[in-house]
Coordinates of N, CA and C in Angstrom, one line a residue:
M1 N -29.2 5.9 9.3 CA -27.8 6.0 9.0 C -27.0 4.8 9.7
D2 N -26.0 4.4 9.1 CA -25.2 3.3 9.6 C -23.9 3.9 10.3
V3 N -23.9 3.7 11.6 CA -22.8 4.3 12.4 C -22.0 3.2 13.1
A4 N -20.7 3.3 13.0 CA -19.8 2.4 13.7 C -19.2 3.2 14.9
V5 N -19.3 2.5 16.1 CA -18.8 3.1 17.3 C -17.6 2.2 17.8
L6 N -16.4 2.8 17.7 CA -15.2 2.2 18.3 C -15.2 2.3 19.8
G7 N -14.9 1.3 20.5 CA -15.0 1.3 21.9 C -16.5 1.3 22.3
G8 N -17.3 0.7 21.5 CA -18.7 0.6 21.8 C -19.2 -0.2 23.0
T9 N -18.3 -0.9 23.6 CA -18.6 -1.6 24.9 C -18.0 -0.9 26.1
G10 N -17.4 0.2 25.9 CA -16.8 0.9 27.1 C -17.7 1.9 27.7
T11 N -17.2 2.6 28.7 CA -18.1 3.5 29.5 C -18.8 4.5 28.7
I12 N -18.2 5.2 27.8 CA -18.8 6.2 26.9 C -19.5 5.5 25.7
G13 N -18.8 4.6 25.1 CA -19.3 3.9 23.9 C -20.6 3.3 24.1
R14 N -20.8 2.6 25.3 CA -22.1 2.0 25.5 C -23.3 2.9 25.5
V15 N -23.0 4.1 26.1 CA -24.1 5.2 26.1 C -24.4 5.7 24.7
V16 N -23.3 5.9 23.9 CA -23.4 6.3 22.5 C -24.2 5.3 21.7
V17 N -23.8 4.0 21.8 CA -24.5 2.9 21.1 C -26.0 2.9 21.4
Q18 N -26.3 3.0 22.7 CA -27.7 2.9 23.2 C -28.5 4.1 22.6
E19 N -28.0 5.3 22.7 CA -28.6 6.4 22.2 C -28.9 6.4 20.6
L20 N -27.9 5.9 19.9 CA -28.0 5.8 18.5 C -29.1 4.8 18.1
A21 N -29.1 3.6 18.8 CA -30.0 2.6 18.5 C -31.5 3.1 18.8
E22 N -31.6 3.8 19.9 CA -32.9 4.3 20.3 C -33.4 5.3 19.3
R23 N -32.5 6.0 18.6 CA -32.9 7.0 17.5 C -33.1 6.3 16.2
G24 N -33.0 5.0 16.1 CA -33.3 4.3 14.9 C -32.1 4.1 13.9
H25 N -30.9 4.3 14.4 CA -29.7 4.1 13.5 C -29.3 2.7 13.5
D26 N -28.7 2.2 12.5 CA -28.0 0.9 12.4 C -26.7 1.1 13.1
V27 N -26.4 0.4 14.1 CA -25.2 0.6 14.9 C -24.3 -0.6 14.8
R28 N -23.0 -0.4 14.5 CA -22.0 -1.4 14.6 C -21.1 -1.1 15.8
V29 N -21.0 -2.1 16.6 CA -20.2 -2.0 17.9 C -18.9 -2.6 17.6
L30 N -17.8 -1.8 17.5 CA -16.5 -2.2 17.2 C -15.7 -2.3 18.5
S31 N -15.2 -3.4 18.9 CA -14.4 -3.6 20.1 C -13.7 -4.9 20.0
R32 N -12.8 -5.1 21.0 CA -12.0 -6.4 21.0 C -12.9 -7.5 21.4
R33 N -13.8 -7.2 22.4 CA -14.7 -8.3 22.9 C -16.1 -7.9 22.8
P34 N -17.0 -8.8 22.5 CA -18.4 -8.5 22.4 C -19.0 -8.3 23.8
A35 N -20.2 -7.6 23.8 CA -20.9 -7.3 25.1 C -22.4 -7.3 24.7
A36 N -23.2 -7.6 25.7 CA -24.6 -7.5 25.5 C -25.1 -6.1 25.2
G37 N -26.1 -6.0 24.5 CA -26.7 -4.6 24.2 C -27.0 -4.5 22.7
P38 N -27.5 -3.3 22.3 CA -28.0 -3.2 21.0 C -26.8 -3.1 20.0
G39 N -27.1 -3.2 18.7 CA -26.1 -3.1 17.7 C -25.5 -4.5 17.3
T40 N -24.8 -4.5 16.2 CA -24.1 -5.7 15.7 C -22.6 -5.6 16.1
H41 N -22.1 -6.6 16.7 CA -20.7 -6.5 17.1 C -19.7 -6.9 16.0
F42 N -18.6 -6.2 15.9 CA -17.6 -6.5 15.0 C -16.3 -6.5 15.8
P43 N -15.5 -7.6 15.8 CA -14.3 -7.6 16.5 C -13.2 -6.9 15.7
V44 N -12.5 -5.9 16.4 CA -11.5 -5.1 15.8 C -10.3 -5.0 16.8
D45 N -9.2 -4.7 16.3 CA -8.0 -4.4 17.1 C -7.4 -3.2 16.5
L46 N -7.5 -2.0 17.2 CA -7.0 -0.8 16.7 C -5.5 -0.8 16.6
R47 N -4.8 -1.5 17.5 CA -3.4 -1.6 17.5 C -2.8 -2.2 16.3
T48 N -3.5 -3.2 15.7 CA -3.0 -3.9 14.5 C -3.8 -3.5 13.3
G49 N -5.0 -2.9 13.5 CA -5.8 -2.6 12.3 C -6.7 -3.8 11.9
E50 N -6.5 -4.9 12.6 CA -7.3 -6.1 12.3 C -8.8 -5.9 12.4
G51 N -9.5 -6.2 11.4 CA -11.0 -6.1 11.4 C -11.6 -4.8 11.0
L52 N -10.7 -3.8 10.9 CA -11.3 -2.4 10.6 C -11.9 -2.4 9.2
A53 N -11.2 -2.9 8.2 CA -11.8 -2.8 6.8 C -13.1 -3.4 6.7
E54 N -13.3 -4.6 7.2 CA -14.5 -5.3 7.1 C -15.6 -4.6 7.9
S55 N -15.3 -4.1 9.1 CA -16.3 -3.5 10.0 C -16.8 -2.2 9.5
L56 N -16.0 -1.5 8.7 CA -16.3 -0.1 8.2 C -17.0 -0.1 6.8
A57 N -16.9 -1.2 6.1 CA -17.5 -1.3 4.8 C -19.0 -0.9 4.8
G58 N -19.4 0.2 4.1 CA -20.8 0.6 4.0 C -21.2 1.5 5.2
T59 N -20.3 1.9 6.0 CA -20.7 2.7 7.2 C -20.7 4.2 6.7
D60 N -21.6 5.0 7.3 CA -21.6 6.4 7.0 C -20.8 7.3 7.9
V61 N -20.8 6.9 9.2 CA -20.1 7.7 10.3 C -19.4 6.8 11.2
V62 N -18.3 7.3 11.7 CA -17.6 6.6 12.8 C -17.5 7.5 14.0
V63 N -17.9 6.9 15.2 CA -17.7 7.6 16.4 C -16.6 6.8 17.2
D64 N -15.5 7.6 17.5 CA -14.4 6.9 18.1 C -14.4 7.2 19.6
A65 N -14.8 6.2 20.4 CA -14.9 6.3 21.9 C -13.9 5.3 22.5
S66 N -12.9 5.0 21.7 CA -11.9 4.0 22.1 C -11.0 4.5 23.2
N67 N -10.5 3.7 24.0 CA -9.6 4.0 25.1 C -8.8 2.8 25.5
P68 N -7.5 3.1 25.9 CA -6.7 1.9 26.2 C -7.1 1.2 27.4
A69 N -6.9 -0.1 27.4 CA -7.3 -0.9 28.6 C -6.2 -0.7 29.7
S70 N -5.0 -0.3 29.3 CA -3.9 -0.1 30.3 C -3.5 1.3 30.3
P71 N -3.3 1.8 31.5 CA -2.8 3.2 31.6 C -1.4 3.4 31.3
R72 N -0.6 2.3 31.1 CA 0.8 2.5 30.7 C 0.9 3.3 29.4
K73 N 1.9 4.2 29.4 CA 2.1 5.1 28.3 C 2.2 4.4 27.0
D74 N 3.0 3.3 26.9 CA 3.2 2.6 25.6 C 1.9 2.0 25.2
A75 N 1.1 1.4 26.1 CA -0.1 0.8 25.7 C -1.1 1.8 25.3
A76 N -1.2 2.9 26.0 CA -2.1 4.0 25.6 C -1.7 4.6 24.3
A77 N -0.5 4.8 24.0 CA 0.0 5.3 22.7 C -0.4 4.4 21.6
A78 N -0.3 3.1 21.8 CA -0.6 2.1 20.8 C -2.1 2.2 20.4
V79 N -3.0 2.5 21.3 CA -4.4 2.7 20.9 C -4.7 4.1 20.5
L80 N -4.3 5.1 21.3 CA -4.7 6.5 21.0 C -4.0 7.1 19.8
V81 N -2.8 6.8 19.6 CA -2.1 7.4 18.5 C -2.0 6.5 17.3
E82 N -1.2 5.4 17.4 CA -1.1 4.5 16.3 C -2.4 3.8 15.9
G83 N -3.2 3.5 16.9 CA -4.6 2.9 16.6 C -5.5 3.9 15.9
T84 N -5.4 5.2 16.3 CA -6.2 6.2 15.6 C -5.7 6.3 14.1
R85 N -4.4 6.3 13.9 CA -3.9 6.4 12.5 C -4.4 5.2 11.7
N86 N -4.4 4.0 12.3 CA -4.9 2.8 11.6 C -6.4 3.0 11.3
L87 N -7.2 3.5 12.2 CA -8.6 3.7 12.0 C -8.8 4.7 10.9
L88 N -8.1 5.9 11.0 CA -8.3 6.9 10.0 C -8.0 6.4 8.6
E89 N -6.9 5.6 8.4 CA -6.5 5.0 7.2 C -7.6 4.1 6.6
A90 N -8.2 3.3 7.5 CA -9.3 2.4 7.1 C -10.5 3.2 6.7
E91 N -10.8 4.3 7.5 CA -11.9 5.2 7.1 C -11.8 5.8 5.8
L92 N -10.6 6.3 5.5 CA -10.3 6.9 4.1 C -10.5 5.9 3.0
A93 N -10.0 4.6 3.3 CA -10.2 3.6 2.3 C -11.6 3.2 2.1
A94 N -12.4 3.3 3.2 CA -13.9 2.9 3.1 C -14.8 4.0 2.6
G95 N -14.2 5.2 2.5 CA -15.1 6.3 2.0 C -16.0 6.8 3.1
I96 N -15.6 6.8 4.4 CA -16.5 7.2 5.5 C -16.8 8.7 5.3
G97 N -18.0 9.1 5.6 CA -18.4 10.5 5.4 C -18.1 11.4 6.6
H98 N -18.0 10.9 7.8 CA -17.7 11.8 8.9 C -17.1 11.0 10.1
H99 N -16.2 11.6 10.8 CA -15.5 11.0 12.0 C -15.8 11.9 13.2
V100 N -16.3 11.2 14.3 CA -16.6 11.9 15.5 C -15.6 11.4 16.5
Q101 N -14.8 12.3 17.1 CA -13.7 11.9 18.1 C -14.2 12.4 19.4
I102 N -14.3 11.4 20.4 CA -14.6 11.7 21.8 C -13.3 12.2 22.4
S103 N -13.3 13.3 23.0 CA -12.1 13.9 23.7 C -12.5 14.6 24.9
I104 N -11.6 15.5 25.4 CA -11.8 16.2 26.7 C -11.6 17.7 26.4
V105 N -12.5 18.5 26.7 CA -12.4 20.0 26.5 C -11.2 20.5 27.3
G106 N -10.4 21.3 26.7 CA -9.3 22.0 27.3 C -8.1 21.0 27.6
I107 N -8.1 19.9 27.0 CA -7.1 18.9 27.3 C -5.6 19.3 27.0
E108 N -5.5 20.2 26.0 CA -4.1 20.7 25.7 C -3.5 21.4 26.8
A109 N -4.2 21.9 27.8 CA -3.7 22.7 28.9 C -3.3 21.8 30.1
I110 N -3.6 20.5 30.0 CA -3.3 19.6 31.2 C -2.1 18.8 30.9
P111 N -1.0 18.9 31.8 CA 0.3 18.4 31.5 C 0.5 16.9 31.8
Y112 N -0.5 16.0 31.7 CA -0.3 14.6 32.0 C 0.0 13.9 30.7
A113 N 0.7 12.7 30.8 CA 1.1 11.9 29.7 C -0.1 11.5 28.9
Y114 N -1.2 11.0 29.6 CA -2.4 10.5 28.9 C -3.0 11.7 28.0
H115 N -3.1 12.9 28.6 CA -3.7 14.0 27.9 C -2.8 14.4 26.7
R116 N -1.5 14.3 26.8 CA -0.6 14.6 25.7 C -0.9 13.7 24.5
L117 N -1.2 12.4 24.9 CA -1.5 11.4 23.9 C -2.9 11.7 23.2
K118 N -3.8 12.2 24.0 CA -5.2 12.5 23.5 C -5.0 13.7 22.5
V119 N -4.1 14.7 22.8 CA -3.9 15.8 21.9 C -3.3 15.3 20.6
Q120 N -2.3 14.3 20.7 CA -1.8 13.7 19.5 C -2.9 13.1 18.7
Q121 N -3.8 12.4 19.4 CA -4.9 11.7 18.7 C -5.8 12.8 18.0
E122 N -6.1 13.9 18.6 CA -6.9 14.9 18.0 C -6.2 15.5 16.8
R123 N -4.9 15.7 16.9 CA -4.1 16.2 15.8 C -4.2 15.3 14.6
A124 N -4.1 14.0 14.8 CA -4.1 13.0 13.7 C -5.5 13.1 13.0
V125 N -6.6 13.2 13.8 CA -7.9 13.4 13.2 C -8.0 14.6 12.4
A126 N -7.5 15.7 12.9 CA -7.6 17.0 12.3 C -6.8 17.0 11.0
E127 N -5.7 16.3 10.9 CA -4.9 16.3 9.8 C -5.2 15.2 8.8
S128 N -6.2 14.4 9.1 CA -6.5 13.2 8.3 C -7.1 13.4 6.9
G129 N -7.7 14.6 6.7 CA -8.4 14.8 5.4 C -9.9 14.4 5.5
L130 N -10.3 13.8 6.6 CA -11.7 13.4 6.8 C -12.5 14.6 7.3
S131 N -13.8 14.6 7.1 CA -14.7 15.5 7.8 C -14.8 15.0 9.2
W132 N -14.7 15.9 10.2 CA -14.7 15.4 11.6 C -15.3 16.4 12.5
S133 N -15.6 15.9 13.7 CA -16.1 16.7 14.8 C -15.4 16.2 16.1

């Protein structure tokens, strides 16, 4: 299976990429900057959507482990909410079969700004029309 991992160079994404590669999947590592490790790197910017169409062409599944580099609310919203909408639009255009969203169990009950943004991200995925987990 061909799997694209958004945030594939980050804390969670690196582990996902490694596990998928070990299981024999073709892995695309989508991130702003390349890093050493398995998979083929594709430069993307969720905030602008740059690189998404090219990196998703022919992909079966997308795992979104992206996270903002800055904790500032506006920077986090640009990645988690607007960036997710850009990603979902590109996935629909590419005919992606399934979207996996990394999130936090029970997050809707935690009253922090970051967590409210993650809930908005989850809502965007649920309302996207894509098959998702």
